[in-house]
Amino acid sequence: FAGLADVSIAEDIPVEGEITVPVGSRSPDEDYSTLDEPVRDTIMRDLKAVGKKFVHVMYPKKSSALLRDWDLWGPLVLCVSLALMLQGGSADSKDDGGPQFAEVFVIIWFGAVVITLNSKLLGGTISFFQSLCVLGYCVLPLTVAMLVCRLVLLAGSGTVSFIIRLIVVAAMFAWSTLASTAFLADSQPPNRKALVVYPIFLFYFVISWMILTFTPQ
Amino acid sequence: IVTALVMYLFAEFDDAANLLAANPDATTISIDEPAEISKNPHGRLQEPGREEDDELLGTDDSDKTELLAGQKKSAPFWTFDYYQMFFDVDTYQVLDRIKGSVFPVPGKNFVRLYIRSNPDLYGPFWICATLVFTIAVSGNLSNFFIHLGKPTYHYVPEFRKVSIAATTIYAYAWLVPLALWGFLMWRNSKVMNIVSYSFLEIVCVYGYSLFIYIPTAILWIIPQKVVRWVLVIFSLCLSGSVLVMTFWPAVRDDNRRIALATVGTIVVLHALLAVGCLAYFFDAPELDFPAPIIPVHNGTTVLTKSQ
């Protein structure tokens, strides 16, 4: 405490100044409020954001746009469309059919949550929703594969169609896994990357399996 | 000598702090004699000739982890950091533990050698998840190949079986260790055992011992009865021996019959899991039946499965 004596301000020196927080001048037109804009603008802005992220997934570059402005619209749309397309499979009453809508939904969302928790527990620096966003968006290639499979199955369901479907699903599975790894791997501690990537691999493998084994009635 | 005394005092404070925090893992470790907490005596208990580097590393680490152990295990269980303690493993550690579960070294204890008071939940959880999907997918593939070419066969992805597989395997991997831990704690109160394991260490051993069933399940696709049963026996021997070598030291000081019964139950349950999965998920490879009988046989097989 003795050393602090010389730090104190002497009484004869007046302490003065201004305690004001500089406020930038706010003119009404600079005030950007989204309340008055037409509905079309609002919707188009969100759609454009989602569309931009789709493009990022299809051509994965090391950009942080996907991570910075996360949204869950894209994953929701993809999940619902994938689950809908997996319906109409062989659902005999006495045999096990394919996965029901709820099962696909739960697997995708629950799987994504578990993988996110796993990467956070292992010491990852990515936030919860950012990781969900990336994993959800990277289901896009597999949704495309599902679309292709259904079209191929319309043409026929022989061995040739199976081989085509196998190749398409395998390629899209690899694309999904590589895209999500490209976005997520940087936020992991370096000696645990494989521990984080493996569950992602398993997740997309299960989804690919569901797509590949889809048989129409 | 002074450092040793200081270390011992720290261990005592550690002990008290852990008991006060009512932390289940730390409490379990502290039930043993104080030597259990620091790894030095255990390094000497193992044969000094083999793998000295491992033991030296262990004793080296133990000096630092001794001081850190108190700080490591002090997070309350409702915080995220508490669960982060159980995922404190690197890739090479997980791979080492998997290797240790597949190639049992006679005389070495899996828990002492690989886990070393750092039980992780990553291995058990993801090995179980992989096993669930491997069994479901392999079962589906195997049934597809067995029934391929038959005119009445219509392929179905038996998705219901995934949830059944998941329930069974996760129940085995968590409830059996719980029961075993409870049993060992009860025996510990009656008979003083030198070796005792915390609940998470037992879960860890069981989780890693299930790893051998993953390649086994993939190989079960081969529709030959002899091959399948050879695989069952082979994998059971490997992982069963890891379990036996882990738990024998914990019960060997007990009444002879109880010790043998415990170890026997462990092996029998492990075998039941393997045989049960084989029987339920994989249809029996059929011999060449004449044509009229096939639809009936298919029908009965399908009916029994859906029951």
XYZ file of N, CA and C in Angstrom, chain B residues 51-187:
411
model
N 7.712 -53.371 -20.814
C 7.184 -52.051 -21.150
C 7.559 -51.014 -20.104
N 8.843 -50.925 -19.833
C 9.282 -49.976 -18.807
C 8.987 -48.547 -19.234
N 9.082 -48.305 -20.557
C 8.839 -46.937 -21.009
C 7.450 -46.481 -20.627
N 6.474 -47.364 -20.860
C 5.095 -47.028 -20.508
C 4.983 -46.653 -19.044
N 5.627 -47.503 -18.212
C 5.487 -47.260 -16.786
C 6.194 -45.989 -16.372
N 7.366 -45.749 -17.010
C 8.086 -44.523 -16.659
C 7.250 -43.313 -17.037
N 6.664 -43.390 -18.233
C 5.809 -42.282 -18.652
C 4.668 -42.109 -17.667
N 4.158 -43.272 -17.225
C 3.043 -43.203 -16.297
C 3.433 -42.497 -15.012
N 4.616 -42.891 -14.479
C 5.006 -42.275 -13.217
C 5.348 -40.807 -13.422
N 5.907 -40.491 -14.600
C 6.204 -39.083 -14.891
C 4.936 -38.258 -14.875
N 3.960 -38.769 -15.653
C 2.693 -38.033 -15.744
C 2.043 -37.915 -14.386
N 2.220 -39.000 -13.579
C 1.440 -39.022 -12.355
C 1.844 -37.875 -11.443
N 3.142 -37.455 -11.529
C 3.546 -36.329 -10.683
C 2.734 -35.094 -11.021
N 2.581 -34.854 -12.361
C 1.891 -33.627 -12.742
C 0.390 -33.797 -12.580
N -0.093 -34.993 -13.031
C -1.540 -35.165 -12.971
C -2.010 -35.264 -11.533
N -1.109 -35.646 -10.622
C -1.451 -35.701 -9.214
C -1.951 -34.349 -8.742
N -1.186 -33.307 -9.068
C -1.591 -31.974 -8.642
C -2.797 -31.488 -9.410
N -2.835 -31.880 -10.707
C -3.929 -31.383 -11.532
C -5.218 -32.137 -11.260
N -5.076 -33.375 -10.709
C -6.261 -34.217 -10.572
C -7.307 -33.537 -9.725
N -6.877 -32.875 -8.661
C -7.852 -32.203 -7.828
C -8.579 -31.118 -8.602
N -7.817 -30.359 -9.419
C -8.469 -29.295 -10.177
C -9.342 -29.883 -11.259
N -8.901 -31.041 -11.837
C -9.651 -31.625 -12.939
C -11.044 -32.032 -12.495
N -11.130 -32.649 -11.335
C -12.398 -33.274 -11.002
C -13.247 -32.406 -10.089
N -13.133 -31.088 -10.161
C -13.861 -30.292 -9.187
C -15.088 -29.618 -9.767
N -15.366 -29.782 -11.058
C -16.523 -29.110 -11.634
C -17.797 -29.798 -11.186
N -18.812 -29.042 -10.797
C -20.080 -29.666 -10.408
C -20.762 -30.302 -11.608
N -21.603 -31.300 -11.305
C -22.060 -32.165 -12.393
C -23.065 -31.495 -13.307
N -23.564 -30.311 -12.939
C -24.522 -29.684 -13.843
C -23.865 -28.733 -14.823
N -22.548 -28.607 -14.746
C -21.871 -27.746 -15.720
C -21.353 -28.562 -16.880
N -21.130 -27.884 -17.980
C -20.633 -28.523 -19.185
C -19.217 -29.037 -18.977
N -18.437 -28.309 -18.141
C -17.036 -28.676 -17.969
C -16.892 -30.050 -17.317
N -17.872 -30.406 -16.483
C -17.809 -31.715 -15.841
C -17.763 -32.818 -16.891
N -18.630 -32.699 -17.897
C -18.677 -33.747 -18.912
C -17.508 -33.660 -19.863
N -16.908 -32.484 -19.949
C -15.752 -32.355 -20.820
C -14.580 -33.164 -20.291
N -14.579 -33.428 -18.967
C -13.496 -34.216 -18.393
C -13.463 -35.619 -18.966
N -14.639 -36.105 -19.393
C -14.685 -37.488 -19.865
C -14.389 -37.595 -21.338
N -14.058 -36.491 -21.970
C -13.734 -36.551 -23.387
C -12.322 -36.035 -23.605
N -11.518 -36.202 -22.557
C -10.175 -35.649 -22.595
C -9.212 -36.672 -23.169
N -9.487 -37.097 -24.400
C -8.617 -38.090 -25.022
C -8.199 -37.593 -26.401
N -7.021 -38.001 -26.821
C -6.573 -37.683 -28.160
C -6.799 -38.879 -29.059
N -6.625 -38.646 -30.360
C -6.880 -39.714 -31.329
C -6.035 -40.942 -31.041
N -4.726 -40.700 -30.766
C -3.853 -41.862 -30.591
C -4.223 -42.629 -29.338
N -4.759 -41.943 -28.322
C -5.155 -42.660 -27.101
C -6.338 -43.578 -27.387
N -7.311 -43.058 -28.145
C -8.465 -43.898 -28.463
C -8.020 -45.112 -29.272
N -7.134 -44.863 -30.244
C -6.666 -45.979 -31.064
C -5.899 -46.993 -30.224
N -5.097 -46.504 -29.285
C -4.369 -47.417 -28.398
C -5.321 -48.273 -27.586
N -6.380 -47.633 -27.077
C -7.305 -48.392 -26.249
C -8.037 -49.433 -27.066
N -8.377 -49.069 -28.310
C -9.040 -50.056 -29.160
C -8.107 -51.233 -29.425
N -6.830 -50.903 -29.702
C -5.855 -51.968 -29.928
C -5.742 -52.865 -28.719
N -5.755 -52.238 -27.540
C -5.620 -53.022 -26.314
C -6.804 -53.918 -26.066
N -7.965 -53.526 -26.580
C -9.131 -54.370 -26.343
C -9.166 -55.538 -27.315
N -8.475 -55.392 -28.456
C -8.539 -56.449 -29.457
C -7.405 -57.447 -29.275
N -6.256 -56.972 -28.847
C -5.118 -57.871 -28.638
C -4.807 -57.912 -27.151
N -5.436 -58.800 -26.417
C -5.182 -58.824 -24.978
C -3.793 -59.366 -24.691
N -3.059 -58.622 -23.898
C -1.728 -59.079 -23.512
C -1.872 -59.845 -22.203
N -1.430 -61.094 -22.177
C -1.642 -61.874 -20.954
C -0.894 -61.262 -19.777
N -1.626 -61.050 -18.698
C -1.007 -60.503 -17.502
C -1.179 -59.009 -17.382
N -1.517 -58.336 -18.464
C -1.700 -56.891 -18.385
C -3.173 -56.580 -18.189
N -3.419 -55.617 -17.337
C -4.780 -55.205 -17.056
C -5.133 -54.034 -17.963
N -6.247 -54.157 -18.680
C -6.616 -53.118 -19.646
C -6.774 -51.765 -18.967
N -7.395 -51.805 -17.791
C -7.672 -50.543 -17.119
C -6.376 -49.878 -16.689
N -5.491 -50.663 -16.083
C -4.251 -50.072 -15.586
C -3.395 -49.582 -16.723
N -3.354 -50.381 -17.799
C -2.393 -50.073 -18.843
C -2.871 -48.923 -19.718
N -4.141 -48.944 -20.073
C -4.582 -47.978 -21.063
C -5.388 -46.838 -20.493
N -6.188 -47.134 -19.494
C -7.085 -46.089 -19.047
C -6.410 -45.175 -18.036
N -5.701 -45.763 -17.084
C -4.867 -44.960 -16.187
C -5.590 -43.768 -15.597
N -6.725 -44.022 -15.001
C -7.494 -42.968 -14.340
C -7.930 -41.875 -15.295
N -8.026 -42.149 -16.553
C -8.582 -41.180 -17.481
C -9.671 -41.856 -18.309
N -10.725 -42.327 -17.661
C -11.752 -43.014 -18.441
C -12.451 -42.020 -19.355
N -12.744 -42.467 -20.558
C -13.409 -41.549 -21.470
C -14.745 -42.134 -21.865
N -15.657 -41.266 -22.229
C -16.953 -41.742 -22.693
C -17.045 -41.733 -24.203
N -16.038 -41.179 -24.869
C -16.064 -41.115 -26.326
C -16.079 -42.516 -26.901
N -15.112 -43.341 -26.465
C -14.983 -44.702 -26.991
C -16.253 -45.515 -26.829
N -16.714 -45.696 -25.582
C -17.917 -46.523 -25.402
C -19.090 -46.020 -26.230
N -19.338 -44.703 -26.230
C -20.522 -44.214 -26.927
C -20.449 -44.467 -28.418
N -19.327 -44.102 -29.042
C -19.279 -44.209 -30.497
C -19.043 -45.629 -30.978
N -18.376 -46.453 -30.150
C -18.253 -47.856 -30.537
C -19.624 -48.515 -30.502
N -20.436 -48.196 -29.483
C -21.786 -48.759 -29.428
C -22.606 -48.281 -30.617
N -22.509 -46.983 -30.946
C -23.292 -46.460 -32.072
C -22.891 -47.164 -33.361
N -21.564 -47.297 -33.573
C -21.099 -47.977 -34.778
C -21.594 -49.405 -34.813
N -21.539 -50.073 -33.655
C -21.945 -51.473 -33.599
C -23.422 -51.620 -33.942
N -24.247 -50.703 -33.415
C -25.684 -50.757 -33.702
C -25.922 -50.714 -35.210
N -25.308 -49.716 -35.863
C -25.566 -49.582 -37.290
C -24.908 -50.680 -38.100
N -23.739 -51.154 -37.635
C -23.076 -52.237 -38.365
C -23.922 -53.489 -38.342
N -24.463 -53.813 -37.144
C -25.271 -55.027 -37.046
C -26.523 -54.898 -37.909
N -27.186 -53.716 -37.840
C -28.415 -53.556 -38.617
C -28.116 -53.652 -40.119
N -27.064 -52.960 -40.559
C -26.749 -52.957 -41.993
C -26.287 -54.332 -42.458
N -25.398 -54.975 -41.670
C -24.905 -56.300 -42.073
C -26.026 -57.321 -42.089
N -26.916 -57.226 -41.078
C -28.035 -58.167 -41.049
C -28.892 -58.026 -42.280
N -29.157 -56.754 -42.632
C -29.968 -56.498 -43.806
C -29.314 -57.037 -45.070
N -27.988 -56.738 -45.226
C -27.248 -57.208 -46.397
C -27.228 -58.729 -46.465
N -26.974 -59.345 -45.288
C -26.855 -60.802 -45.264
C -28.176 -61.451 -45.668
N -29.287 -60.915 -45.132
C -30.589 -61.467 -45.513
C -30.847 -61.278 -46.996
N -30.429 -60.128 -47.514
C -30.605 -59.862 -48.936
C -29.896 -60.908 -49.782
N -28.622 -61.199 -49.422
C -27.876 -62.164 -50.225
C -28.405 -63.574 -50.079
N -28.892 -63.900 -48.879
C -29.385 -65.262 -48.658
C -30.644 -65.493 -49.481
N -31.539 -64.493 -49.469
C -32.816 -64.699 -50.140
C -32.805 -64.236 -51.579
N -31.645 -63.818 -52.073
C -31.590 -63.288 -53.441
C -31.935 -64.367 -54.443
N -32.703 -64.005 -55.431
C -32.994 -64.973 -56.474
C -34.268 -65.754 -56.222
N -34.775 -65.690 -55.010
C -36.014 -66.426 -54.775
C -37.172 -65.590 -55.298
N -38.108 -66.227 -55.984
C -39.170 -65.454 -56.658
C -40.097 -64.730 -55.682
N -40.306 -65.276 -54.505
C -41.261 -64.644 -53.605
C -40.610 -63.600 -52.711
N -39.324 -63.392 -52.869
C -38.656 -62.482 -51.933
C -38.757 -61.047 -52.393
N -39.197 -60.189 -51.511
C -39.242 -58.762 -51.805
C -38.388 -58.056 -50.774
N -37.391 -57.322 -51.233
C -36.429 -56.730 -50.300
C -37.079 -55.628 -49.466
N -36.866 -55.691 -48.189
C -37.311 -54.607 -47.323
C -36.130 -54.135 -46.478
N -35.922 -52.843 -46.356
C -34.930 -52.382 -45.391
C -35.559 -52.450 -44.002
N -35.090 -53.373 -43.207
C -35.774 -53.607 -41.927
C -35.366 -52.533 -40.937
N -36.001 -51.377 -41.053
C -35.533 -50.252 -40.257
C -35.907 -50.368 -38.795
N -36.988 -51.104 -38.525
C -37.409 -51.276 -37.131
C -36.286 -51.887 -36.321
N -35.478 -52.721 -36.985
C -34.455 -53.449 -36.241
C -33.365 -52.538 -35.706
N -33.232 -51.361 -36.312
C -32.183 -50.451 -35.826
C -32.478 -50.036 -34.394
N -33.756 -49.718 -34.119
C -34.077 -49.269 -32.755
C -33.927 -50.408 -31.764
N -34.250 -51.631 -32.215
C -34.095 -52.777 -31.311
C -32.619 -53.001 -31.024
N -31.805 -52.931 -32.080
C -30.364 -53.111 -31.889
C -29.814 -52.050 -30.944
N -30.272 -50.806 -31.160
C -29.758 -49.712 -30.326
C -30.113 -49.942 -28.866
N -31.374 -50.314 -28.604
C -31.783 -50.536 -27.213
C -30.955 -51.625 -26.575
N -30.815 -52.750 -27.295
C -30.086 -53.877 -26.713
C -28.647 -53.510 -26.400
N -27.970 -52.940 -27.389
C -26.539 -52.735 -27.203
C -26.253 -51.656 -26.172
N -27.030 -50.565 -26.208
C -26.781 -49.537 -25.204
C -27.153 -50.025 -23.809
N -28.218 -50.843 -23.718
C -28.573 -51.394 -22.403
C -27.435 -52.270 -21.889
N -26.896 -53.125 -22.769
C -25.796 -53.977 -22.349
C -24.610 -53.144 -21.902
N -24.292 -52.107 -22.682
C -23.066 -51.344 -22.404
C -23.186 -50.468 -21.176
N -24.410 -50.204 -20.678
C -24.547 -49.330 -19.518
C -25.127 -50.040 -18.301
N -26.102 -50.936 -18.508
C -26.725 -51.561 -17.355
C -25.849 -52.650 -16.754
N -25.188 -53.423 -17.614
C -24.332 -54.486 -17.071
C -23.167 -53.888 -16.266
N -22.483 -52.843 -16.773
C -21.462 -52.226 -15.920
C -22.032 -51.675 -14.623
N -23.258 -51.135 -14.682
C -23.870 -50.605 -13.458
C -24.064 -51.716 -12.444
N -24.618 -52.852 -12.939
C -24.843 -53.975 -12.039
C -23.523 -54.512 -11.498
N -22.545 -54.614 -12.373
C -21.254 -55.143 -11.953
C -20.586 -54.222 -10.945
N -20.692 -52.928 -11.194
C -20.091 -51.961 -10.274
C -20.760 -52.043 -8.918
N -22.104 -52.125 -8.922
C -22.824 -52.234 -7.658
C -22.411 -53.480 -6.904
N -22.294 -54.582 -7.658
C -21.910 -55.839 -7.037
C -20.513 -55.745 -6.441
N -19.579 -55.167 -7.203
C -18.205 -55.061 -6.710
C -18.127 -54.145 -5.495
N -18.912 -53.078 -5.491
C -18.921 -52.183 -4.327
C -19.444 -52.905 -3.094
N -20.472 -53.744 -3.317
C -21.044 -54.476 -2.198
C -20.034 -55.473 -1.641
N -19.325 -56.177 -2.554
C -18.319 -57.133 -2.095
C -17.171 -56.404 -1.411
